[in-house]
Short mmCIF file of N, CA and C in Angstrom, two decimals:
data_model
loop_
_atom_site.label_atom_id
_atom_site.label_comp_id
_atom_site.label_asym_id
_atom_site.label_seq_id
_atom_site.Cartn_x
_atom_site.Cartn_y
_atom_site.Cartn_z
N MET D 1 -56.52 -20.56 27.62
CA MET D 1 -57.71 -20.29 26.86
C MET D 1 -58.16 -18.84 27.04
N THR D 2 -58.04 -18.33 28.25
CA THR D 2 -58.46 -16.95 28.52
C THR D 2 -57.58 -15.97 27.77
N LYS D 3 -56.33 -16.36 27.54
CA LYS D 3 -55.45 -15.47 26.78
C LYS D 3 -55.91 -15.40 25.33
N LYS D 4 -56.36 -16.51 24.78
CA LYS D 4 -56.84 -16.54 23.40
C LYS D 4 -58.10 -15.71 23.27
N VAL D 5 -58.99 -15.81 24.21
CA VAL D 5 -60.24 -15.05 24.18
C VAL D 5 -59.94 -13.56 24.32
N LEU D 6 -59.05 -13.24 25.24
CA LEU D 6 -58.67 -11.84 25.46
C LEU D 6 -58.00 -11.27 24.22
N LEU D 7 -57.14 -12.04 23.59
CA LEU D 7 -56.46 -11.60 22.37
C LEU D 7 -57.45 -11.44 21.23
N SER D 8 -58.43 -12.33 21.13
CA SER D 8 -59.46 -12.24 20.10
C SER D 8 -60.33 -11.01 20.29
N VAL D 9 -60.71 -10.72 21.53
CA VAL D 9 -61.54 -9.55 21.82
C VAL D 9 -60.76 -8.28 21.50
N ALA D 10 -59.48 -8.22 21.87
CA ALA D 10 -58.65 -7.05 21.60
C ALA D 10 -58.49 -6.83 20.10
N THR D 11 -58.30 -7.90 19.35
CA THR D 11 -58.15 -7.80 17.89
C THR D 11 -59.45 -7.32 17.27
N LEU D 12 -60.58 -7.85 17.73
CA LEU D 12 -61.87 -7.44 17.22
C LEU D 12 -62.14 -5.96 17.53
N ALA D 13 -61.78 -5.54 18.73
CA ALA D 13 -61.97 -4.13 19.12
C ALA D 13 -61.10 -3.23 18.26
N LEU D 14 -59.87 -3.63 17.99
CA LEU D 14 -58.95 -2.85 17.17
C LEU D 14 -59.47 -2.71 15.74
N VAL D 15 -60.00 -3.79 15.19
CA VAL D 15 -60.57 -3.78 13.84
C VAL D 15 -61.77 -2.85 13.78
N LEU D 16 -62.64 -2.93 14.79
CA LEU D 16 -63.83 -2.08 14.80
C LEU D 16 -63.46 -0.61 14.93
N VAL D 17 -62.50 -0.29 15.77
CA VAL D 17 -62.09 1.10 15.97
C VAL D 17 -61.46 1.67 14.70
N SER D 18 -60.61 0.88 14.06
CA SER D 18 -59.89 1.39 12.89
C SER D 18 -60.78 1.54 11.67
N THR D 19 -61.87 0.80 11.57
CA THR D 19 -62.73 0.90 10.39
C THR D 19 -63.94 1.79 10.61
N SER D 20 -64.37 1.98 11.81
CA SER D 20 -65.61 2.72 12.04
C SER D 20 -65.41 4.23 12.03
N CYS D 21 -64.23 4.71 12.27
CA CYS D 21 -64.00 6.16 12.36
C CYS D 21 -63.49 6.75 11.06
N LYS D 22 -63.37 5.96 10.04
CA LYS D 22 -62.83 6.44 8.78
C LYS D 22 -63.87 7.31 8.08
N PRO D 23 -63.51 8.53 7.68
CA PRO D 23 -64.47 9.37 6.96
C PRO D 23 -64.68 8.84 5.54
N LYS D 24 -65.85 9.00 5.06
CA LYS D 24 -66.21 8.49 3.75
C LYS D 24 -66.04 9.58 2.70
N GLU D 25 -65.59 9.18 1.52
CA GLU D 25 -65.39 10.12 0.42
C GLU D 25 -66.71 10.77 0.03
N SER D 26 -67.77 10.03 0.12
CA SER D 26 -69.08 10.56 -0.25
C SER D 26 -69.50 11.70 0.68
N ALA D 27 -69.09 11.63 1.96
CA ALA D 27 -69.42 12.71 2.89
C ALA D 27 -68.69 13.98 2.49
N TYR D 28 -67.43 13.86 2.10
CA TYR D 28 -66.68 15.04 1.65
C TYR D 28 -67.30 15.62 0.38
N LYS D 29 -67.68 14.76 -0.54
CA LYS D 29 -68.25 15.21 -1.80
C LYS D 29 -69.57 15.93 -1.56
N ALA D 30 -70.39 15.40 -0.65
CA ALA D 30 -71.69 16.01 -0.34
C ALA D 30 -71.49 17.39 0.28
N ALA D 31 -70.51 17.52 1.18
CA ALA D 31 -70.23 18.81 1.81
C ALA D 31 -69.73 19.81 0.77
N TYR D 32 -68.89 19.34 -0.15
CA TYR D 32 -68.37 20.22 -1.20
C TYR D 32 -69.50 20.71 -2.10
N GLU D 33 -70.37 19.81 -2.50
CA GLU D 33 -71.50 20.18 -3.38
C GLU D 33 -72.42 21.19 -2.69
N LYS D 34 -72.67 20.98 -1.41
CA LYS D 34 -73.53 21.89 -0.65
C LYS D 34 -72.92 23.29 -0.58
N ALA D 35 -71.62 23.35 -0.31
CA ALA D 35 -70.92 24.64 -0.25
C ALA D 35 -70.91 25.33 -1.62
N LYS D 36 -70.73 24.56 -2.67
CA LYS D 36 -70.74 25.11 -4.02
C LYS D 36 -72.10 25.70 -4.36
N GLN D 37 -73.19 25.01 -3.94
CA GLN D 37 -74.54 25.51 -4.20
C GLN D 37 -74.78 26.82 -3.46
N ARG D 38 -74.29 26.90 -2.21
CA ARG D 38 -74.44 28.15 -1.45
C ARG D 38 -73.68 29.29 -2.13
N GLU D 39 -72.50 28.99 -2.65
CA GLU D 39 -71.69 30.01 -3.31
C GLU D 39 -72.37 30.53 -4.57
N VAL D 40 -72.94 29.63 -5.36
CA VAL D 40 -73.65 30.01 -6.58
C VAL D 40 -74.89 30.83 -6.23
N ALA D 41 -75.63 30.42 -5.20
CA ALA D 41 -76.83 31.14 -4.79
C ALA D 41 -76.48 32.54 -4.30
N ALA D 42 -75.40 32.67 -3.57
CA ALA D 42 -74.98 33.98 -3.06
C ALA D 42 -74.59 34.90 -4.21
N ALA D 43 -73.93 34.36 -5.22
CA ALA D 43 -73.52 35.16 -6.37
C ALA D 43 -74.74 35.61 -7.18
N ALA D 44 -75.75 34.77 -7.24
CA ALA D 44 -76.95 35.10 -8.01
C ALA D 44 -77.77 36.19 -7.33
N THR D 45 -77.78 36.23 -6.01
CA THR D 45 -78.58 37.22 -5.30
C THR D 45 -77.85 38.54 -5.13
N LYS D 46 -76.57 38.58 -5.38
CA LYS D 46 -75.78 39.81 -5.24
C LYS D 46 -76.11 40.75 -6.39
N PRO D 47 -76.48 42.01 -6.10
CA PRO D 47 -76.82 42.94 -7.17
C PRO D 47 -75.58 43.30 -8.00
N ALA D 48 -75.82 43.58 -9.28
CA ALA D 48 -74.72 43.97 -10.16
C ALA D 48 -74.17 45.31 -9.69
N SER D 49 -72.88 45.45 -9.78
CA SER D 49 -72.23 46.66 -9.30
C SER D 49 -71.80 47.53 -10.46
N ASP D 50 -72.07 48.82 -10.33
CA ASP D 50 -71.62 49.78 -11.34
C ASP D 50 -70.37 50.50 -10.84
N GLU D 51 -69.66 49.84 -9.97
CA GLU D 51 -68.47 50.44 -9.38
C GLU D 51 -67.39 50.62 -10.44
N VAL D 52 -66.78 51.79 -10.42
CA VAL D 52 -65.70 52.08 -11.34
C VAL D 52 -64.39 51.63 -10.70
N VAL D 53 -63.70 50.77 -11.40
CA VAL D 53 -62.43 50.26 -10.90
C VAL D 53 -61.30 51.02 -11.60
N PRO D 54 -60.45 51.70 -10.84
CA PRO D 54 -59.37 52.45 -11.48
C PRO D 54 -58.33 51.51 -12.11
N VAL D 55 -57.83 51.91 -13.24
CA VAL D 55 -56.80 51.14 -13.92
C VAL D 55 -55.47 51.78 -13.57
N VAL D 56 -54.60 50.95 -13.04
CA VAL D 56 -53.29 51.45 -12.64
C VAL D 56 -52.28 51.11 -13.73
N VAL D 57 -51.68 52.13 -14.29
CA VAL D 57 -50.66 51.94 -15.30
C VAL D 57 -49.32 51.97 -14.58
N PRO D 58 -48.54 50.91 -14.71
CA PRO D 58 -47.27 50.89 -14.00
C PRO D 58 -46.35 51.98 -14.51
N ALA D 59 -45.65 52.58 -13.57
CA ALA D 59 -44.69 53.61 -13.92
C ALA D 59 -43.53 52.97 -14.65
N GLU D 60 -42.81 53.79 -15.37
CA GLU D 60 -41.64 53.28 -16.08
C GLU D 60 -40.66 52.69 -15.07
N PRO D 61 -40.15 51.52 -15.36
CA PRO D 61 -39.25 50.88 -14.40
C PRO D 61 -38.05 51.75 -14.08
N GLU D 62 -37.67 51.68 -12.84
CA GLU D 62 -36.48 52.41 -12.43
C GLU D 62 -35.28 51.84 -13.16
N ALA D 63 -34.41 52.70 -13.55
CA ALA D 63 -33.24 52.25 -14.29
C ALA D 63 -32.04 52.17 -13.37
N ASP D 64 -31.44 50.99 -13.36
CA ASP D 64 -30.20 50.77 -12.63
C ASP D 64 -29.09 51.20 -13.59
N VAL D 65 -28.64 52.43 -13.46
CA VAL D 65 -27.64 52.98 -14.37
C VAL D 65 -26.31 53.09 -13.65
N ARG D 66 -25.29 52.51 -14.24
CA ARG D 66 -23.94 52.62 -13.70
C ARG D 66 -23.07 53.34 -14.72
N SER D 67 -22.27 54.25 -14.26
CA SER D 67 -21.36 54.97 -15.14
C SER D 67 -20.00 54.31 -15.10
N GLU D 68 -19.45 54.06 -16.29
CA GLU D 68 -18.12 53.47 -16.40
C GLU D 68 -17.43 53.97 -17.65
N ARG D 69 -16.15 53.97 -17.55
CA ARG D 69 -15.35 54.26 -18.74
C ARG D 69 -15.03 52.90 -19.37
N VAL D 70 -15.59 52.66 -20.55
CA VAL D 70 -15.37 51.39 -21.24
C VAL D 70 -14.83 51.67 -22.64
N THR D 71 -14.07 50.71 -23.12
CA THR D 71 -13.57 50.76 -24.49
C THR D 71 -13.93 49.44 -25.17
N PRO D 72 -14.14 49.49 -26.47
CA PRO D 72 -14.45 48.23 -27.16
C PRO D 72 -13.29 47.25 -27.00
N ALA D 73 -13.60 46.00 -26.78
CA ALA D 73 -12.57 44.96 -26.67
C ALA D 73 -11.90 44.80 -28.03
N ALA D 74 -10.75 44.17 -28.04
CA ALA D 74 -10.00 43.97 -29.27
C ALA D 74 -10.87 43.31 -30.34
N GLY D 75 -10.91 43.90 -31.51
CA GLY D 75 -11.68 43.36 -32.63
C GLY D 75 -13.14 43.76 -32.65
N GLU D 76 -13.58 44.58 -31.71
CA GLU D 76 -14.99 45.00 -31.64
C GLU D 76 -15.19 46.32 -32.37
N ASP D 77 -16.40 46.54 -32.85
CA ASP D 77 -16.76 47.76 -33.56
C ASP D 77 -17.08 48.87 -32.55
N ALA D 78 -16.30 49.94 -32.56
CA ALA D 78 -16.51 51.05 -31.63
C ALA D 78 -17.82 51.79 -31.91
N ASN D 79 -18.34 51.69 -33.13
CA ASN D 79 -19.59 52.37 -33.47
C ASN D 79 -20.79 51.72 -32.79
N GLY D 80 -20.61 50.50 -32.28
CA GLY D 80 -21.69 49.80 -31.60
C GLY D 80 -21.94 50.31 -30.19
N LEU D 81 -21.05 51.14 -29.66
CA LEU D 81 -21.21 51.67 -28.31
C LEU D 81 -21.72 53.10 -28.36
N LYS D 82 -22.84 53.32 -27.70
CA LYS D 82 -23.40 54.66 -27.61
C LYS D 82 -23.43 55.07 -26.14
N ALA D 83 -24.16 56.10 -25.79
CA ALA D 83 -24.15 56.63 -24.42
C ALA D 83 -24.73 55.65 -23.41
N TYR D 84 -25.88 55.02 -23.73
CA TYR D 84 -26.55 54.10 -22.82
C TYR D 84 -26.57 52.70 -23.43
N SER D 85 -26.08 51.74 -22.69
CA SER D 85 -26.01 50.36 -23.19
C SER D 85 -26.65 49.40 -22.20
N VAL D 86 -27.22 48.33 -22.73
CA VAL D 86 -27.80 47.28 -21.90
C VAL D 86 -26.76 46.18 -21.74
N VAL D 87 -26.34 45.97 -20.48
CA VAL D 87 -25.32 44.97 -20.17
C VAL D 87 -26.02 43.73 -19.62
N ILE D 88 -25.72 42.56 -20.23
CA ILE D 88 -26.35 41.32 -19.77
C ILE D 88 -25.36 40.38 -19.10
N GLY D 89 -24.07 40.72 -19.16
CA GLY D 89 -23.08 39.85 -18.53
C GLY D 89 -21.76 40.56 -18.34
N SER D 90 -21.05 40.20 -17.27
CA SER D 90 -19.73 40.74 -16.98
C SER D 90 -18.80 39.58 -16.65
N PHE D 91 -17.64 39.57 -17.28
CA PHE D 91 -16.73 38.43 -17.13
C PHE D 91 -15.29 38.90 -16.99
N GLN D 92 -14.53 38.14 -16.23
CA GLN D 92 -13.09 38.37 -16.17
C GLN D 92 -12.41 37.63 -17.30
N ASN D 93 -13.03 36.53 -17.73
CA ASN D 93 -12.48 35.68 -18.77
C ASN D 93 -13.10 36.06 -20.11
N VAL D 94 -12.27 36.46 -21.07
CA VAL D 94 -12.78 36.89 -22.36
C VAL D 94 -13.47 35.74 -23.12
N THR D 95 -13.06 34.51 -22.88
CA THR D 95 -13.69 33.36 -23.55
C THR D 95 -15.16 33.23 -23.14
N ASN D 96 -15.44 33.41 -21.86
CA ASN D 96 -16.83 33.35 -21.39
C ASN D 96 -17.65 34.50 -21.98
N ALA D 97 -17.05 35.68 -22.05
CA ALA D 97 -17.75 36.83 -22.62
C ALA D 97 -18.05 36.60 -24.10
N ARG D 98 -17.09 36.06 -24.83
CA ARG D 98 -17.31 35.79 -26.26
C ARG D 98 -18.39 34.73 -26.46
N SER D 99 -18.45 33.74 -25.57
CA SER D 99 -19.47 32.70 -25.66
C SER D 99 -20.87 33.30 -25.54
N LEU D 100 -21.06 34.18 -24.56
CA LEU D 100 -22.37 34.83 -24.40
C LEU D 100 -22.66 35.73 -25.59
N LYS D 101 -21.65 36.43 -26.08
CA LYS D 101 -21.83 37.29 -27.25
C LYS D 101 -22.31 36.47 -28.45
N GLU D 102 -21.69 35.33 -28.68
CA GLU D 102 -22.08 34.48 -29.81
C GLU D 102 -23.50 33.96 -29.66
N ARG D 103 -23.88 33.61 -28.42
CA ARG D 103 -25.24 33.14 -28.17
C ARG D 103 -26.26 34.21 -28.51
N MET D 104 -25.97 35.46 -28.13
CA MET D 104 -26.90 36.54 -28.42
C MET D 104 -26.92 36.88 -29.91
N ALA D 105 -25.78 36.74 -30.58
CA ALA D 105 -25.73 36.99 -32.02
C ALA D 105 -26.62 35.98 -32.75
N LYS D 106 -26.65 34.73 -32.25
CA LYS D 106 -27.51 33.71 -32.85
C LYS D 106 -28.99 34.04 -32.65
N ASN D 107 -29.30 34.85 -31.62
CA ASN D 107 -30.68 35.27 -31.35
C ASN D 107 -31.05 36.55 -32.09
N GLY D 108 -30.17 37.02 -32.99
CA GLY D 108 -30.51 38.17 -33.82
C GLY D 108 -30.00 39.51 -33.31
N TYR D 109 -29.26 39.52 -32.24
CA TYR D 109 -28.71 40.78 -31.72
C TYR D 109 -27.34 41.04 -32.32
N ASN D 110 -26.86 42.27 -32.17
CA ASN D 110 -25.52 42.64 -32.61
C ASN D 110 -24.73 43.05 -31.37
N PRO D 111 -24.37 42.09 -30.52
CA PRO D 111 -23.71 42.42 -29.26
C PRO D 111 -22.28 42.91 -29.45
N VAL D 112 -21.82 43.67 -28.46
CA VAL D 112 -20.48 44.23 -28.47
C VAL D 112 -19.82 43.89 -27.14
N LEU D 113 -18.55 43.55 -27.19
CA LEU D 113 -17.78 43.36 -25.95
C LEU D 113 -17.04 44.65 -25.66
N ALA D 114 -17.14 45.09 -24.42
CA ALA D 114 -16.41 46.28 -23.98
C ALA D 114 -15.65 45.91 -22.72
N GLN D 115 -14.54 46.59 -22.51
CA GLN D 115 -13.72 46.32 -21.32
C GLN D 115 -13.63 47.58 -20.49
N ASN D 116 -13.87 47.43 -19.17
CA ASN D 116 -13.77 48.60 -18.30
C ASN D 116 -12.35 48.75 -17.77
N GLU D 117 -12.14 49.77 -16.94
CA GLU D 117 -10.80 50.06 -16.44
C GLU D 117 -10.26 48.99 -15.49
N GLU D 118 -11.17 48.20 -14.88
CA GLU D 118 -10.75 47.13 -13.98
C GLU D 118 -10.45 45.83 -14.74
N GLY D 119 -10.68 45.83 -16.04
CA GLY D 119 -10.38 44.66 -16.85
C GLY D 119 -11.55 43.71 -17.06
N LEU D 120 -12.74 44.06 -16.55
CA LEU D 120 -13.92 43.21 -16.75
C LEU D 120 -14.47 43.41 -18.16
N TYR D 121 -14.88 42.31 -18.77
CA TYR D 121 -15.50 42.36 -20.08
C TYR D 121 -17.01 42.45 -19.90
N ARG D 122 -17.61 43.47 -20.48
CA ARG D 122 -19.06 43.67 -20.43
C ARG D 122 -19.66 43.19 -21.75
N VAL D 123 -20.69 42.36 -21.66
CA VAL D 123 -21.40 41.93 -22.86
C VAL D 123 -22.58 42.89 -23.03
N ILE D 124 -22.47 43.74 -24.04
CA ILE D 124 -23.48 44.76 -24.31
C ILE D 124 -24.32 44.26 -25.48
N VAL D 125 -25.61 44.14 -25.23
CA VAL D 125 -26.49 43.55 -26.25
C VAL D 125 -27.15 44.62 -27.11
N THR D 126 -27.45 45.79 -26.55
CA THR D 126 -27.98 46.91 -27.32
C THR D 126 -27.40 48.20 -26.77
N SER D 127 -27.37 49.24 -27.60
CA SER D 127 -26.80 50.51 -27.17
C SER D 127 -27.58 51.65 -27.83
N PHE D 128 -27.84 52.71 -27.04
CA PHE D 128 -28.70 53.81 -27.51
C PHE D 128 -28.11 55.16 -27.10
N ASP D 129 -28.60 56.21 -27.77
CA ASP D 129 -28.17 57.56 -27.42
C ASP D 129 -28.98 58.12 -26.26
N ASN D 130 -30.19 57.57 -26.01
CA ASN D 130 -30.99 58.11 -24.90
C ASN D 130 -31.39 57.01 -23.93
N LYS D 131 -31.63 57.42 -22.72
CA LYS D 131 -31.90 56.51 -21.60
C LYS D 131 -33.23 55.78 -21.77
N GLU D 132 -34.26 56.46 -22.27
CA GLU D 132 -35.59 55.87 -22.38
C GLU D 132 -35.59 54.66 -23.31
N ASP D 133 -34.92 54.80 -24.45
CA ASP D 133 -34.84 53.66 -25.38
C ASP D 133 -34.07 52.50 -24.76
N ALA D 134 -33.03 52.82 -24.02
CA ALA D 134 -32.23 51.77 -23.37
C ALA D 134 -33.07 51.04 -22.32
N ILE D 135 -33.88 51.78 -21.57
CA ILE D 135 -34.74 51.16 -20.55
C ILE D 135 -35.74 50.22 -21.22
N ARG D 136 -36.37 50.67 -22.30
CA ARG D 136 -37.34 49.82 -23.01
C ARG D 136 -36.66 48.55 -23.53
N SER D 137 -35.48 48.70 -24.07
CA SER D 137 -34.75 47.54 -24.59
C SER D 137 -34.39 46.57 -23.47
N ARG D 138 -33.94 47.12 -22.34
CA ARG D 138 -33.59 46.25 -21.21
C ARG D 138 -34.79 45.46 -20.72
N GLU D 139 -35.93 46.11 -20.60
CA GLU D 139 -37.15 45.44 -20.14
C GLU D 139 -37.60 44.37 -21.14
N ALA D 140 -37.46 44.66 -22.42
CA ALA D 140 -37.84 43.68 -23.45
C ALA D 140 -36.92 42.46 -23.37
N ILE D 141 -35.65 42.68 -23.18
CA ILE D 141 -34.69 41.57 -23.08
C ILE D 141 -34.97 40.75 -21.83
N LYS D 142 -35.23 41.44 -20.72
CA LYS D 142 -35.54 40.73 -19.47
C LYS D 142 -36.76 39.84 -19.64
N SER D 143 -37.82 40.35 -20.28
CA SER D 143 -39.03 39.54 -20.42
C SER D 143 -38.86 38.44 -21.46
N MET D 144 -38.12 38.70 -22.51
CA MET D 144 -37.94 37.71 -23.57
C MET D 144 -37.08 36.53 -23.10
N PHE D 145 -36.07 36.81 -22.30
CA PHE D 145 -35.14 35.76 -21.90
C PHE D 145 -35.28 35.38 -20.43
N ALA D 146 -36.40 35.74 -19.80
CA ALA D 146 -36.59 35.46 -18.37
C ALA D 146 -36.40 33.99 -18.08
N PRO D 147 -35.79 33.64 -17.03
CA PRO D 147 -35.16 34.45 -15.98
C PRO D 147 -33.66 34.68 -16.21
N LEU D 148 -33.16 34.37 -17.40
CA LEU D 148 -31.73 34.43 -17.64
C LEU D 148 -31.09 35.79 -17.37
N PHE D 149 -31.68 36.85 -17.87
CA PHE D 149 -31.06 38.16 -17.75
C PHE D 149 -31.86 39.09 -16.85
N ALA D 150 -32.37 38.55 -15.77
CA ALA D 150 -33.16 39.35 -14.83
C ALA D 150 -32.33 40.46 -14.20
N ASP D 151 -31.02 40.29 -14.19
CA ASP D 151 -30.16 41.30 -13.58
C ASP D 151 -29.50 42.21 -14.62
N ALA D 152 -30.05 42.27 -15.83
CA ALA D 152 -29.52 43.17 -16.86
C ALA D 152 -29.57 44.60 -16.34
N TRP D 153 -28.58 45.39 -16.69
CA TRP D 153 -28.50 46.76 -16.19
C TRP D 153 -28.04 47.70 -17.29
N LEU D 154 -28.16 49.01 -17.01
CA LEU D 154 -27.78 50.02 -17.98
C LEU D 154 -26.40 50.57 -17.64
N LEU D 155 -25.61 50.74 -18.67
CA LEU D 155 -24.27 51.31 -18.55
C LEU D 155 -24.28 52.67 -19.22
N TYR D 156 -23.89 53.70 -18.49
CA TYR D 156 -23.70 55.01 -19.07
C TYR D 156 -22.21 55.15 -19.34
N ARG D 157 -21.88 55.30 -20.59
CA ARG D 157 -20.47 55.34 -20.99
C ARG D 157 -19.87 56.72 -20.74
N THR D 158 -18.81 56.74 -19.97
CA THR D 158 -18.07 57.98 -19.74
C THR D 158 -16.77 57.91 -20.54
N TYR D 159 -16.21 59.08 -20.80
CA TYR D 159 -14.98 59.14 -21.61
C TYR D 159 -13.83 59.69 -20.80
#
């Protein structure tokens, strides 16, 4: 009988301990509301500031320019390659390069495949005579197709 009484007292104590220490949702809500009121009151008493905040205009992105001797791949238009080109992919397999080229053509670009001296096929999506235009194009492509072509780079064509 004493075991039953002892077990009953222990069970009752366990139930009381587990239910009495539980925080109430209403207590959290009340604390949150109080803090929110203090925050609003502090913002209302703060005087308006006539502080001039400088506007920082980001500098032109650094250009990752690599120089390579490239030639148009078989069947490609040589007029599509200028001094500075935006490269979005490099492949050893011409089939993979052509697949990316076709995808970009469907997006309205006139991509060109070029092959370097090591045999890699470069997928060139735009090509320009000056570096500044190439940089702008690369940044536009990076933002338009993010994160796909985050590693797009500039190719300076050597002869």
